[in-house]
PDB file of C-alpha atoms in Angstrom:
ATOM      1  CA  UNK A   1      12.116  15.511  15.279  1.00 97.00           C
ATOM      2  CA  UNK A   2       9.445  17.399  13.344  1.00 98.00           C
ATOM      3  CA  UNK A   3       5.850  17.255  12.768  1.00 98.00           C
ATOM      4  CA  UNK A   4       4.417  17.166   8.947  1.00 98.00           C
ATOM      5  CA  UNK A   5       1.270  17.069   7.810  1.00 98.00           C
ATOM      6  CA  UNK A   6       0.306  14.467   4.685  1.00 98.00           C
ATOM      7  CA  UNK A   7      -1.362  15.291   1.909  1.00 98.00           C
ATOM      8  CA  UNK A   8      -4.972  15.612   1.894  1.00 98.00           C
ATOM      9  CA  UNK A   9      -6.522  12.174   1.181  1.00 98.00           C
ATOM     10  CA  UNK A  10     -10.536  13.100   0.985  1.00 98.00           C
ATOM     11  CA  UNK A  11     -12.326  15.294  -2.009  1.00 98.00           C
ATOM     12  CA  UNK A  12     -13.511  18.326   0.090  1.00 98.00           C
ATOM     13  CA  UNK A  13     -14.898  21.942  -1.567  1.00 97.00           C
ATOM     14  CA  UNK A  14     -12.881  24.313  -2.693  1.00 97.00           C
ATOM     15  CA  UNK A  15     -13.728  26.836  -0.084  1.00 98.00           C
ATOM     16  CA  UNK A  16     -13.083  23.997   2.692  1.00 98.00           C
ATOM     17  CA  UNK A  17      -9.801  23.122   1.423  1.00 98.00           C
ATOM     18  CA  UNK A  18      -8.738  26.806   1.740  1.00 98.00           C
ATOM     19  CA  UNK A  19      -9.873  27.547   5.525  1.00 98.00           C
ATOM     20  CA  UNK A  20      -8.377  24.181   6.321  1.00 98.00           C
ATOM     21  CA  UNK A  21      -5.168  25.366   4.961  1.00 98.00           C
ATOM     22  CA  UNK A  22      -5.369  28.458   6.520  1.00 98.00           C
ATOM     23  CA  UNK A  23      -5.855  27.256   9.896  1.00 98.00           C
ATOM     24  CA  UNK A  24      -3.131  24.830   9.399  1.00 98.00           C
ATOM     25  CA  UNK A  25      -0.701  27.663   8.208  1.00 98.00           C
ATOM     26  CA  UNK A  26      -1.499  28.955  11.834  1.00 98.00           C
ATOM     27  CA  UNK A  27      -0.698  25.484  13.868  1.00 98.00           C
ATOM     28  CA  UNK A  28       3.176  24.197  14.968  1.00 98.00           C
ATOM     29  CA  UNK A  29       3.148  21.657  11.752  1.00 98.00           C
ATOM     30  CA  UNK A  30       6.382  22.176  10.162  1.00 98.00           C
ATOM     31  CA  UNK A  31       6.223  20.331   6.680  1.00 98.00           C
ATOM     32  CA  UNK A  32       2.637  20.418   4.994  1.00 98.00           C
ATOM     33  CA  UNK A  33       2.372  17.486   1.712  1.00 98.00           C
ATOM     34  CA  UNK A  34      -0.322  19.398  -0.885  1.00 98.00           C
ATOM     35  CA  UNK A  35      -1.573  17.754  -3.760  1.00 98.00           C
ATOM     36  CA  UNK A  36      -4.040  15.113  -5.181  1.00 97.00           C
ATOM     37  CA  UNK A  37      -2.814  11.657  -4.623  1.00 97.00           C
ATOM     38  CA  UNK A  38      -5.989   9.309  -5.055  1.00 97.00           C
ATOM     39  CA  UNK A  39      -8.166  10.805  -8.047  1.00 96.00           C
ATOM     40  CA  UNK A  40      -7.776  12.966 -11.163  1.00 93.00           C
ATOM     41  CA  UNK A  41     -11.380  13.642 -11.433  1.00 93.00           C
ATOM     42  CA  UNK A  42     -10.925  15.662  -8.261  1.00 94.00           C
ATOM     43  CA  UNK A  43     -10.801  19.157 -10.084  1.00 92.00           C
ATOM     44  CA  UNK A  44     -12.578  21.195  -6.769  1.00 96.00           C
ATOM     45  CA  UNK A  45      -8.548  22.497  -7.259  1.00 97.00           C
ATOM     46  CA  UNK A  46      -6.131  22.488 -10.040  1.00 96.00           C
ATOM     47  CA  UNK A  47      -2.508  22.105  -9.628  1.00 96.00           C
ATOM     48  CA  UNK A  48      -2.045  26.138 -10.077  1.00 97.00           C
ATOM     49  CA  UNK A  49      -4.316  26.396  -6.598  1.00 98.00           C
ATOM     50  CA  UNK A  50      -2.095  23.868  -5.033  1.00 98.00           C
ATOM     51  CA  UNK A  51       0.776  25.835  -6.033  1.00 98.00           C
ATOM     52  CA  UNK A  52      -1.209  29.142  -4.796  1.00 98.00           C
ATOM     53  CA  UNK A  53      -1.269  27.298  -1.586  1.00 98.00           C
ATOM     54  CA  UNK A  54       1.879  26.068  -1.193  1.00 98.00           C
ATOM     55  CA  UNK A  55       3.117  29.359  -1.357  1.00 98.00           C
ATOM     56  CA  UNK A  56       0.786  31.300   1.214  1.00 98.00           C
ATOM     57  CA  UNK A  57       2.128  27.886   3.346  1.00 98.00           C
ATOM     58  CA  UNK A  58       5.800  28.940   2.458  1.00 98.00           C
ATOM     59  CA  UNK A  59       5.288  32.247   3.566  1.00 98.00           C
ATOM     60  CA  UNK A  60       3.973  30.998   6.859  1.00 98.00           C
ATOM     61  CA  UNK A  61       7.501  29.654   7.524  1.00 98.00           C
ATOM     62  CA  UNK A  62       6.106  25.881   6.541  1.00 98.00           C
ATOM     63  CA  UNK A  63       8.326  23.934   4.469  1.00 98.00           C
ATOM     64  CA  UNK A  64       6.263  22.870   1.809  1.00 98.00           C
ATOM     65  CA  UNK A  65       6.363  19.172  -0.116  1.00 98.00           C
ATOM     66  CA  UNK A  66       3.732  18.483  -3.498  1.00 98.00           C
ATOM     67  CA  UNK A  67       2.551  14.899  -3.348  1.00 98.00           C
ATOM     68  CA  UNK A  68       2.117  13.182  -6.798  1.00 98.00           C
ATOM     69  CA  UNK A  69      -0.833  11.030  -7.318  1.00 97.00           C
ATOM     70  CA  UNK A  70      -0.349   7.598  -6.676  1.00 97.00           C
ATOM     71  CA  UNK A  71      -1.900   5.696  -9.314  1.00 95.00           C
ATOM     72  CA  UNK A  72      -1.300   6.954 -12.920  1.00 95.00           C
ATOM     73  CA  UNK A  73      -4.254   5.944 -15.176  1.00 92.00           C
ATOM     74  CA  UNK A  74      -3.844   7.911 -18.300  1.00 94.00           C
ATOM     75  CA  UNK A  75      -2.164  10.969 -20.558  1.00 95.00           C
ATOM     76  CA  UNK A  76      -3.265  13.425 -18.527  1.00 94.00           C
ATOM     77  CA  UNK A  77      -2.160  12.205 -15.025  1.00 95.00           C
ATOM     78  CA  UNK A  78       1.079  12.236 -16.743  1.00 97.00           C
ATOM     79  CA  UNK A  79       1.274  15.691 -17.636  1.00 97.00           C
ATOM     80  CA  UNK A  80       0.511  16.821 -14.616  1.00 97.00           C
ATOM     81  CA  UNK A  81       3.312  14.568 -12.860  1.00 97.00           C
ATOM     82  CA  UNK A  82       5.770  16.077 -15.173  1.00 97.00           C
ATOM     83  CA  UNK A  83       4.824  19.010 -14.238  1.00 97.00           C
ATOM     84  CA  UNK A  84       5.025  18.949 -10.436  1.00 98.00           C
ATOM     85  CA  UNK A  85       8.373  17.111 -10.854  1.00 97.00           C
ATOM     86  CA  UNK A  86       9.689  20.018 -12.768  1.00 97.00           C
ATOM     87  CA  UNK A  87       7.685  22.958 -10.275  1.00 97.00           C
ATOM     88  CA  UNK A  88      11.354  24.356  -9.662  1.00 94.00           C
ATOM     89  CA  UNK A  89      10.341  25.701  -6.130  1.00 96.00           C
ATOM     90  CA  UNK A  90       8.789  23.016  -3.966  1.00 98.00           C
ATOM     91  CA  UNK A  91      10.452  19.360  -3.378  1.00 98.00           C
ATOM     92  CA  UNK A  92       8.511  16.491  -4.339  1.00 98.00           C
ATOM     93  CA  UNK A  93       6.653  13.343  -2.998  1.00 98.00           C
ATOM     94  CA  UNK A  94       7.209  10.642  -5.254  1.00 98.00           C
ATOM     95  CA  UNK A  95       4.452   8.279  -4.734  1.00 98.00           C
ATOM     96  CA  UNK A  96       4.911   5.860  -8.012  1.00 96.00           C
ATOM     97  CA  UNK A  97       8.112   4.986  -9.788  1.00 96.00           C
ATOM     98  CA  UNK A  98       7.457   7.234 -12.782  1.00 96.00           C
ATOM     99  CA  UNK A  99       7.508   9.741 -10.467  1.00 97.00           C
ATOM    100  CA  UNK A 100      10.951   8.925  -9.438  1.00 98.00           C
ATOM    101  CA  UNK A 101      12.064   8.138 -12.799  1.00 97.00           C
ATOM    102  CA  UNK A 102      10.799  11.765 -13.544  1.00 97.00           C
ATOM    103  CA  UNK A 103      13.165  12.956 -10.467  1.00 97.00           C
ATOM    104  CA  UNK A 104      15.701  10.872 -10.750  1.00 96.00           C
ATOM    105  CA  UNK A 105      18.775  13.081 -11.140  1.00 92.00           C
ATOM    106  CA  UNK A 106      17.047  16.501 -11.173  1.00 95.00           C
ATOM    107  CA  UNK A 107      15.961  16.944  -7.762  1.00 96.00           C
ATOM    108  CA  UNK A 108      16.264  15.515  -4.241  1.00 96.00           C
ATOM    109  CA  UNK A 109      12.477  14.022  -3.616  1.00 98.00           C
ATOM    110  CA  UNK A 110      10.277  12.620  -0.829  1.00 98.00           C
ATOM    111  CA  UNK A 111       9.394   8.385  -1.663  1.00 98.00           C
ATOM    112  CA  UNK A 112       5.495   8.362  -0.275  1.00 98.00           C
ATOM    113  CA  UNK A 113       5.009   5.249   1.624  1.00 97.00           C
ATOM    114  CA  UNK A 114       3.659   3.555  -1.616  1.00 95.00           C
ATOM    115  CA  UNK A 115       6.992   2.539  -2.781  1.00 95.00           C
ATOM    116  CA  UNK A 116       7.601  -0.239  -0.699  1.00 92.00           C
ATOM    117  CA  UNK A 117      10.855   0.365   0.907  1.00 97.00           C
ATOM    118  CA  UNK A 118      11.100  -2.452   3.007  1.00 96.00           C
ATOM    119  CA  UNK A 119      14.915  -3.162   3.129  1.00 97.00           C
ATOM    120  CA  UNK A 120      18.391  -1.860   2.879  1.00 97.00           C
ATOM    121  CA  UNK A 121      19.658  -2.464  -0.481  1.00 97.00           C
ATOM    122  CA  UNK A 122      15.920  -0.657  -1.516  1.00 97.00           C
ATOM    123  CA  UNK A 123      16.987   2.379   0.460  1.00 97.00           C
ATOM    124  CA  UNK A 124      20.495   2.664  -0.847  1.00 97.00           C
ATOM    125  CA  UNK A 125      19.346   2.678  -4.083  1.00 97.00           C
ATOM    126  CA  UNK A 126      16.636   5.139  -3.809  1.00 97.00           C
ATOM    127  CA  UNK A 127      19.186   7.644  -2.115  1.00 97.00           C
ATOM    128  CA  UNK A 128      21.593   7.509  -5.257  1.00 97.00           C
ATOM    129  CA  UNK A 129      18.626   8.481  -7.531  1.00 97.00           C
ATOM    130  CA  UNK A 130      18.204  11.322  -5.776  1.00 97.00           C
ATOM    131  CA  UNK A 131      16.233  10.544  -2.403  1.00 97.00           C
ATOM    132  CA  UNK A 132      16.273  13.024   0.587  1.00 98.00           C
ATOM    133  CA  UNK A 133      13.817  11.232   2.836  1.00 98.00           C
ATOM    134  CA  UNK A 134      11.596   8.180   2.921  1.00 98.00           C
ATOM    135  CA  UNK A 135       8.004   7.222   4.083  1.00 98.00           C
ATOM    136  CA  UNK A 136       7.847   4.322   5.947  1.00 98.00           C
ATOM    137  CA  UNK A 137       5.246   1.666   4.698  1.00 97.00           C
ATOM    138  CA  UNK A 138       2.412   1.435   7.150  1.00 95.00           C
ATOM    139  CA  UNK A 139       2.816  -1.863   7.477  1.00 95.00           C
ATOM    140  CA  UNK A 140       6.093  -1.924   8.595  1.00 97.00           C
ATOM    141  CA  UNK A 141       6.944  -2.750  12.124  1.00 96.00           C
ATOM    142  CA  UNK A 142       9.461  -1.298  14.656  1.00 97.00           C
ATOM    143  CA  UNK A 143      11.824  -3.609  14.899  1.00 97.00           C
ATOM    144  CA  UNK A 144      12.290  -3.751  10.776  1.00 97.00           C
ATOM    145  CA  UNK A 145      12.439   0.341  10.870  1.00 98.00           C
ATOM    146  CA  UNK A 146      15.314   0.120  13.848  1.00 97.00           C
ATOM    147  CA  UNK A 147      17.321  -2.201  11.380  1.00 96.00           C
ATOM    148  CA  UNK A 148      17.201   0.188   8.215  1.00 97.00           C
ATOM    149  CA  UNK A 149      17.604   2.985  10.790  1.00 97.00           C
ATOM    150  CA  UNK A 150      21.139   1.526  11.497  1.00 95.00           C
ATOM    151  CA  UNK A 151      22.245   0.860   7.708  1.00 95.00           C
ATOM    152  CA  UNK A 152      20.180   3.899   6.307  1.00 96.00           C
ATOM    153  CA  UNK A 153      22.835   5.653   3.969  1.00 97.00           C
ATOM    154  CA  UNK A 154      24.293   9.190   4.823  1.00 96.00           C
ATOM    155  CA  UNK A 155      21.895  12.201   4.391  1.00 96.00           C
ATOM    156  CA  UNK A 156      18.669  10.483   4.380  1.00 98.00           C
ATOM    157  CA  UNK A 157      16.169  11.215   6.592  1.00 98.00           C
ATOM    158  CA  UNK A 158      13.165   8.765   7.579  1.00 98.00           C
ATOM    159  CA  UNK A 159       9.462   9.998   8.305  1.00 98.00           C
ATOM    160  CA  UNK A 160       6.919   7.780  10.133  1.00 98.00           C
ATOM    161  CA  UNK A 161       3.143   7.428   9.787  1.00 98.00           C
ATOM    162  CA  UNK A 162       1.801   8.323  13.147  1.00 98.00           C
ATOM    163  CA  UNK A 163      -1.736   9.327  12.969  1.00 98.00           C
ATOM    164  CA  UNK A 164      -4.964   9.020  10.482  1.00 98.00           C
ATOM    165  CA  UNK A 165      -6.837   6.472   9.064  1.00 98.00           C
ATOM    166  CA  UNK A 166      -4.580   4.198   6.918  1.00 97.00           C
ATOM    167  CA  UNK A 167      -4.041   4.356   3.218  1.00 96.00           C
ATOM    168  CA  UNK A 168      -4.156   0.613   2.335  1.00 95.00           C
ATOM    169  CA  UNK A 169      -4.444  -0.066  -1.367  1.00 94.00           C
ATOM    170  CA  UNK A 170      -5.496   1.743  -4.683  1.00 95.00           C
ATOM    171  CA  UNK A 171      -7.510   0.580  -7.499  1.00 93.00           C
ATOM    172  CA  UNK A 172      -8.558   1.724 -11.224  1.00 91.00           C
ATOM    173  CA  UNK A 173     -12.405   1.206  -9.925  1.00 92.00           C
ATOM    174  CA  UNK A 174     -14.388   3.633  -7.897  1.00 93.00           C
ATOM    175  CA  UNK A 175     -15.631   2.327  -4.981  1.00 90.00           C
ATOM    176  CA  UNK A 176     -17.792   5.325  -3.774  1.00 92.00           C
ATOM    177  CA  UNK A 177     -19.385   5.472  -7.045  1.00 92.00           C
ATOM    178  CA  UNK A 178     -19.710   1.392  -6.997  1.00 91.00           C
ATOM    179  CA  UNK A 179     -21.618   2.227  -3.745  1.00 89.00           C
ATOM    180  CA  UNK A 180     -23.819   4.449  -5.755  1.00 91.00           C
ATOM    181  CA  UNK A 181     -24.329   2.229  -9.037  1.00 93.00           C
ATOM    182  CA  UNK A 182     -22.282   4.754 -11.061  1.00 93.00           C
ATOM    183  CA  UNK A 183     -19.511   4.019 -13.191  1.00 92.00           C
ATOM    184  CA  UNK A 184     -16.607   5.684 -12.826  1.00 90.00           C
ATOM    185  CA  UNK A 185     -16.217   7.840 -15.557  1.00 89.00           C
ATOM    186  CA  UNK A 186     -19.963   9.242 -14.386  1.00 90.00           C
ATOM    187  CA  UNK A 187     -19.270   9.178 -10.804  1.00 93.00           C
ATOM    188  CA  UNK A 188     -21.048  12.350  -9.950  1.00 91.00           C
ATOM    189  CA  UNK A 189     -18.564  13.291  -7.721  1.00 93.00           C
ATOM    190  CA  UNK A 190     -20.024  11.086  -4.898  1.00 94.00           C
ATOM    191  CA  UNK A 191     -16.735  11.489  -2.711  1.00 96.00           C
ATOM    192  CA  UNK A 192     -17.573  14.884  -1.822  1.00 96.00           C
ATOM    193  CA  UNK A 193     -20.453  14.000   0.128  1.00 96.00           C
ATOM    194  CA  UNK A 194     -17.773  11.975   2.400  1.00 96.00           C
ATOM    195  CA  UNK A 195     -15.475  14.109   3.706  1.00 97.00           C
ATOM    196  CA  UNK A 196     -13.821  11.424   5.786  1.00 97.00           C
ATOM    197  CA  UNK A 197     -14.755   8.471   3.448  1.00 96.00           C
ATOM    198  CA  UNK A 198     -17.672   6.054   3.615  1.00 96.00           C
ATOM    199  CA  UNK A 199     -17.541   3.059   6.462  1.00 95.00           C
ATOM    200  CA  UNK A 200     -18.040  -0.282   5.644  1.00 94.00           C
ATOM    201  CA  UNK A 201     -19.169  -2.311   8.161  1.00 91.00           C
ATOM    202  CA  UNK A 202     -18.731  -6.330   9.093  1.00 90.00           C
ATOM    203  CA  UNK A 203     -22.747  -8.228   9.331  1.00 89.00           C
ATOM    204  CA  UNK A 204     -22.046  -7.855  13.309  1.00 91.00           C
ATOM    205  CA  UNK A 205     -21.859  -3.720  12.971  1.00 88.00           C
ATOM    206  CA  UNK A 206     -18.039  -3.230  13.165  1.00 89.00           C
ATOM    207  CA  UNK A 207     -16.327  -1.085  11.216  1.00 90.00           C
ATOM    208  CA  UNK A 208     -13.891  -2.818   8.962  1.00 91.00           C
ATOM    209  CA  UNK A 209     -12.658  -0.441   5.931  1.00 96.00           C
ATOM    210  CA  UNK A 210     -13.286   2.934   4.511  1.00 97.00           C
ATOM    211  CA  UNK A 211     -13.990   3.445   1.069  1.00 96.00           C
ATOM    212  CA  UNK A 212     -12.486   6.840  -0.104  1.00 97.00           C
ATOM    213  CA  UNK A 213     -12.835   6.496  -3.874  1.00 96.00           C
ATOM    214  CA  UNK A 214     -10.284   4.676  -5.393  1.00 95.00           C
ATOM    215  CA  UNK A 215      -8.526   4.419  -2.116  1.00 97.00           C
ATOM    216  CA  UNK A 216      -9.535   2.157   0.284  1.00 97.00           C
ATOM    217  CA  UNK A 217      -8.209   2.925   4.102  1.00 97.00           C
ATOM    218  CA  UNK A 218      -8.532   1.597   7.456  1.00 97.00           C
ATOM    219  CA  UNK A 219     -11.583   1.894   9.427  1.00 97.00           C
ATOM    220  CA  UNK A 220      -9.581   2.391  12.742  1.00 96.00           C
ATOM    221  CA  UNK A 221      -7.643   5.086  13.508  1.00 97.00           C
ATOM    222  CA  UNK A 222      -3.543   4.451  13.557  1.00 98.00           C
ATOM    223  CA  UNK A 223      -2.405   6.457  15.972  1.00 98.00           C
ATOM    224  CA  UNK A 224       1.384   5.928  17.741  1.00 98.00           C
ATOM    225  CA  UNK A 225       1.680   8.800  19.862  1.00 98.00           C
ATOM    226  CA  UNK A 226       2.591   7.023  22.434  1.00 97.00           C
ATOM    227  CA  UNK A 227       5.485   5.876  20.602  1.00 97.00           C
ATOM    228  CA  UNK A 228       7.440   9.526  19.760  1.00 97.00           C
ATOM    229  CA  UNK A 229       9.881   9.045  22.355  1.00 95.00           C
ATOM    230  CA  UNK A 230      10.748   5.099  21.034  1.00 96.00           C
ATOM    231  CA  UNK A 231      10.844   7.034  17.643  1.00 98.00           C
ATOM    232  CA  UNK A 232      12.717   9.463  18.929  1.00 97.00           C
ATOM    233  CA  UNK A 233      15.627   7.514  20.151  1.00 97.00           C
ATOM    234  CA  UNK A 234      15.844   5.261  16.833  1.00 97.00           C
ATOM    235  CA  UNK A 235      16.306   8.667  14.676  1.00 97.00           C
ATOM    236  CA  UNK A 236      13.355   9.157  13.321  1.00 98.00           C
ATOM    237  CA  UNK A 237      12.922  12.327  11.736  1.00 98.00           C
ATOM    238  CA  UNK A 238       9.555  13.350  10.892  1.00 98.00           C
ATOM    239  CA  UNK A 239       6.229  11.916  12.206  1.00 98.00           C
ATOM    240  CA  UNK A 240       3.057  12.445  10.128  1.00 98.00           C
ATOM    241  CA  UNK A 241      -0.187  12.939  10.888  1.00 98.00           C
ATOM    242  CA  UNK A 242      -3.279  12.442   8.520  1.00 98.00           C
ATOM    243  CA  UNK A 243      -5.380  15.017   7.682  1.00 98.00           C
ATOM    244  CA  UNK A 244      -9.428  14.886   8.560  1.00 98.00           C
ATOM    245  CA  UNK A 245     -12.183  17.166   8.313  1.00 97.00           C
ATOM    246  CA  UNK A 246     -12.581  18.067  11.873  1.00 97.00           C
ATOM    247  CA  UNK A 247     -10.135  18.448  14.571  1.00 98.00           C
ATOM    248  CA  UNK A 248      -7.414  18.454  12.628  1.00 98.00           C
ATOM    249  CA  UNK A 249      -5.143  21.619  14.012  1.00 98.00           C
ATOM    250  CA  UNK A 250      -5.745  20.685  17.422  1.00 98.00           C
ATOM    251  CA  UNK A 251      -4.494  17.064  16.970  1.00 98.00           C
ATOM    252  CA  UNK A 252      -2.046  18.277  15.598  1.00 98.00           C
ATOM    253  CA  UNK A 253      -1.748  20.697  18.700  1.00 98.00           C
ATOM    254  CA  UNK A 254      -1.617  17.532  21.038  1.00 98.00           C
ATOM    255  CA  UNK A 255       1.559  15.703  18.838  1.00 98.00           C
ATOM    256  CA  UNK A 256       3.279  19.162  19.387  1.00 98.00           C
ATOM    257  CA  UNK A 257       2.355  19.381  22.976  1.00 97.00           C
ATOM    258  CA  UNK A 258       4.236  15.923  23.851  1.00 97.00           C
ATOM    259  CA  UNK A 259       6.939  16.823  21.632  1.00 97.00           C
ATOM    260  CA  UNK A 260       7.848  20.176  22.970  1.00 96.00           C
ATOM    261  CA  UNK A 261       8.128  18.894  26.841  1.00 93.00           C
ATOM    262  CA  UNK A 262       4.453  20.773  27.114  1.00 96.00           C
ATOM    263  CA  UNK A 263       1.923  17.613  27.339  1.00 96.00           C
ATOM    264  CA  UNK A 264       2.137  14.691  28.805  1.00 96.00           C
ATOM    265  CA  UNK A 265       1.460  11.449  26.919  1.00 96.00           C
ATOM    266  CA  UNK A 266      -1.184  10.777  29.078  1.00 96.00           C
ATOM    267  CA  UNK A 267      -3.364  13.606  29.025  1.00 96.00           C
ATOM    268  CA  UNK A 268      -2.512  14.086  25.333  1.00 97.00           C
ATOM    269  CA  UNK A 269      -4.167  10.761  24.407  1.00 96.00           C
ATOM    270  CA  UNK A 270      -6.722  11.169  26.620  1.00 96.00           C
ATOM    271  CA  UNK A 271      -7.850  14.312  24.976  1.00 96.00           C
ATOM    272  CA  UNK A 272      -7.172  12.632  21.576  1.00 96.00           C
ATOM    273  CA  UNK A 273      -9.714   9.839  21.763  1.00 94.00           C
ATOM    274  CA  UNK A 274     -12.363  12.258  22.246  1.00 95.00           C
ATOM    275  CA  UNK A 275     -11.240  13.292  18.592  1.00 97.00           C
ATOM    276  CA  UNK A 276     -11.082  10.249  16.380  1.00 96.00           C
ATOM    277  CA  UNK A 277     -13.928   9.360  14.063  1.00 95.00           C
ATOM    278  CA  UNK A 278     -13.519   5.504  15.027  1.00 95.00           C
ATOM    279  CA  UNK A 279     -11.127   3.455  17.933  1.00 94.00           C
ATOM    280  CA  UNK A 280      -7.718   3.725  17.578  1.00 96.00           C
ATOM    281  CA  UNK A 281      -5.162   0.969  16.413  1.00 96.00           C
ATOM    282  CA  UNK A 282      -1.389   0.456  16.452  1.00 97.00           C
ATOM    283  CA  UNK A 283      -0.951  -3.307  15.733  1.00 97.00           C
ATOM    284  CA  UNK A 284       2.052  -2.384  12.295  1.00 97.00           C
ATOM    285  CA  UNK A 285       4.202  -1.095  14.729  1.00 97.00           C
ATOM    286  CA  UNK A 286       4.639  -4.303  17.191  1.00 96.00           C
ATOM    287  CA  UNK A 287       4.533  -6.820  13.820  1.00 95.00           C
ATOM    288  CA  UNK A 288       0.806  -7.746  14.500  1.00 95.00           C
ATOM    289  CA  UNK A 289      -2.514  -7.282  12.623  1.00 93.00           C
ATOM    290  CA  UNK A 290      -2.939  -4.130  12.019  1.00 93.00           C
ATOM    291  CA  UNK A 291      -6.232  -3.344  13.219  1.00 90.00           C
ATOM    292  CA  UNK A 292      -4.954  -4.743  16.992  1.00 94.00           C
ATOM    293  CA  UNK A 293      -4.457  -1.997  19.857  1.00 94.00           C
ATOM    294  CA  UNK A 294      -2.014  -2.728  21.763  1.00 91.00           C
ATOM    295  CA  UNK A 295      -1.447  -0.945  25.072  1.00 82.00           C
ATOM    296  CA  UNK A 296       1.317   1.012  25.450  1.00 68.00           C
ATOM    297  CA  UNK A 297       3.128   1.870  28.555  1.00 51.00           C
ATOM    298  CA  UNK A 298       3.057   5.918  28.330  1.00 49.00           C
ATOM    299  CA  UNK A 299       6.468   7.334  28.674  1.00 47.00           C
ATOM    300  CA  UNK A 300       7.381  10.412  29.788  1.00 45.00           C
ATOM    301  CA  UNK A 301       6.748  13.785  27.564  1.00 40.00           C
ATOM    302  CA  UNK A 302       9.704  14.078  25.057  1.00 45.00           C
TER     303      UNK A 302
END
């Protein structure tokens, strides 16, 4: 089973992105998504500095995946999916269907968990347009993953959302600049001065959902470490962690710990809740709300 990275969801400097990057090409992740997949007015990096990346990544020995954007609002998003889909050197996450339709019998590809694969006859027809592996929707529970799992065609691999703050719907207004009273087309950029989104909070104090521009995510923290081992033995793949602006390589240190016999589950969660910007959740996974945690009986280190 190995550990990826996903793409970076937040609008961060330039000069952040890069050390970020570098540190990861320095931690045991061994697939790294790159890309903008929530905003085109995000231009802190072009796709050329993606690709700049993605190669110093390459070099690191990482395999290396560009991430399309997930909502495609006009000419120019366009363009630029065509021309990730036709890079020629890195695969491809496909996180709309124009992105697969732009794939579809040119390259193997990556479906994002945006696509909605939630059943058999879905899956089987992704893989004969070209599909290599498959995101999981969050939402999706264990016991509908162990059933595609059995039936999942020859080939395909499946990766699993394991850790970050939840990508839960898109929309063609702003948010963060609705926040602000700007419109979108003037947001001023407002997303960079929340590197990890902007809480929302319930009239009692709670924290309920994070705006992160057009995106808006989970307030709570998904986080199924616990679960690599139940992963583990259904065939599961990949696991993915979600990037944020601090702590980043050394959660990802803590996923590689349990799943190279080097950290117990125990200890490694311990040490991870010290880490999270809000309390964890896991309630997808057992077919429950999502923003339940449920306690999980910590197995043995894989």
């Amino acid at each position: 089973m190995k550990l990826a990275l996903g793409p970076l969801l937040y609008y961060w400097q330039r000069d952040a992105v890069m050390r970020f990057y570098d540190a990861i090409a320095a931690s045991p992740v061994d697939i790294v998504y790159l890309g903008e997949t929530v905003c085109s007015r995000r231009h802190e990096l072009r796709l050329a500095d993606w690709l700049s990346i993605a190669g110093r990544l390459r070099d690191a020995g990482k395999e290396v995946v560009l991430s399309t954007q997930v909502l495609i609002e006009s000419g120019a998003d366009v363009t630029v999916l065509h021309k990730i889909a036709a890079n020629g050197e890195f695969m491809v996450e496909a996180n709309d269907m124009g992105a697969v339709r732009c794939l579809e019998g040119k390259a193997a590809f990556v479906a994002g968990p945006h696509l909605n694969i939630y059943n058999l006859p879905t899956l089987q027809w992704m893989a004969a347009l070209g599909l290599q592996r498959w995101v999981m929707p969050l939402e999706m529970g264990r016991d509908d993953l162990a059933i595609l799992q059995q039936g999942r065609p020859a080939g395909v691999q499946t990766e699993v959302f394991v850790y970050g703050r939840m990508p839960l719907a898109f929309s063609a207004r702003c948010f963060t600049a609705r926040h602000r009273n700007l419109p979108k087309d003037d947001c001023q950029f407002s997303c960079l001065e929340h590197p990890d989104g902007l809480t929302m909070q319930t009239r009692e104090g709670e924290a309920f959902l994070v705006l992160n521009g057009t995106q808006t995510q989970s307030a709570k923290v998904y986080n199924l470490l616990p679960e690599l081992q139940a992963m583990r033995d259904m065939g599961v793949d990949v696991v993915r962690i979600s990037p944020q602006s601090l702590h980043t390589p050394e959660i990802v240190g803590f996923f590689h710990g349990v799943m190279a016999h080097q950290l117990s589950v125990a200890d490694a969660m311990q040490a991870l809740e010290k880490l999270m910007p809000e309390q964890a959740c896991n309630g997808y996974w057992y077919g429950k709300p999502g923003l339940e945690q449920r306690a999980a009986a910590f197995e043995p280190a894989l």
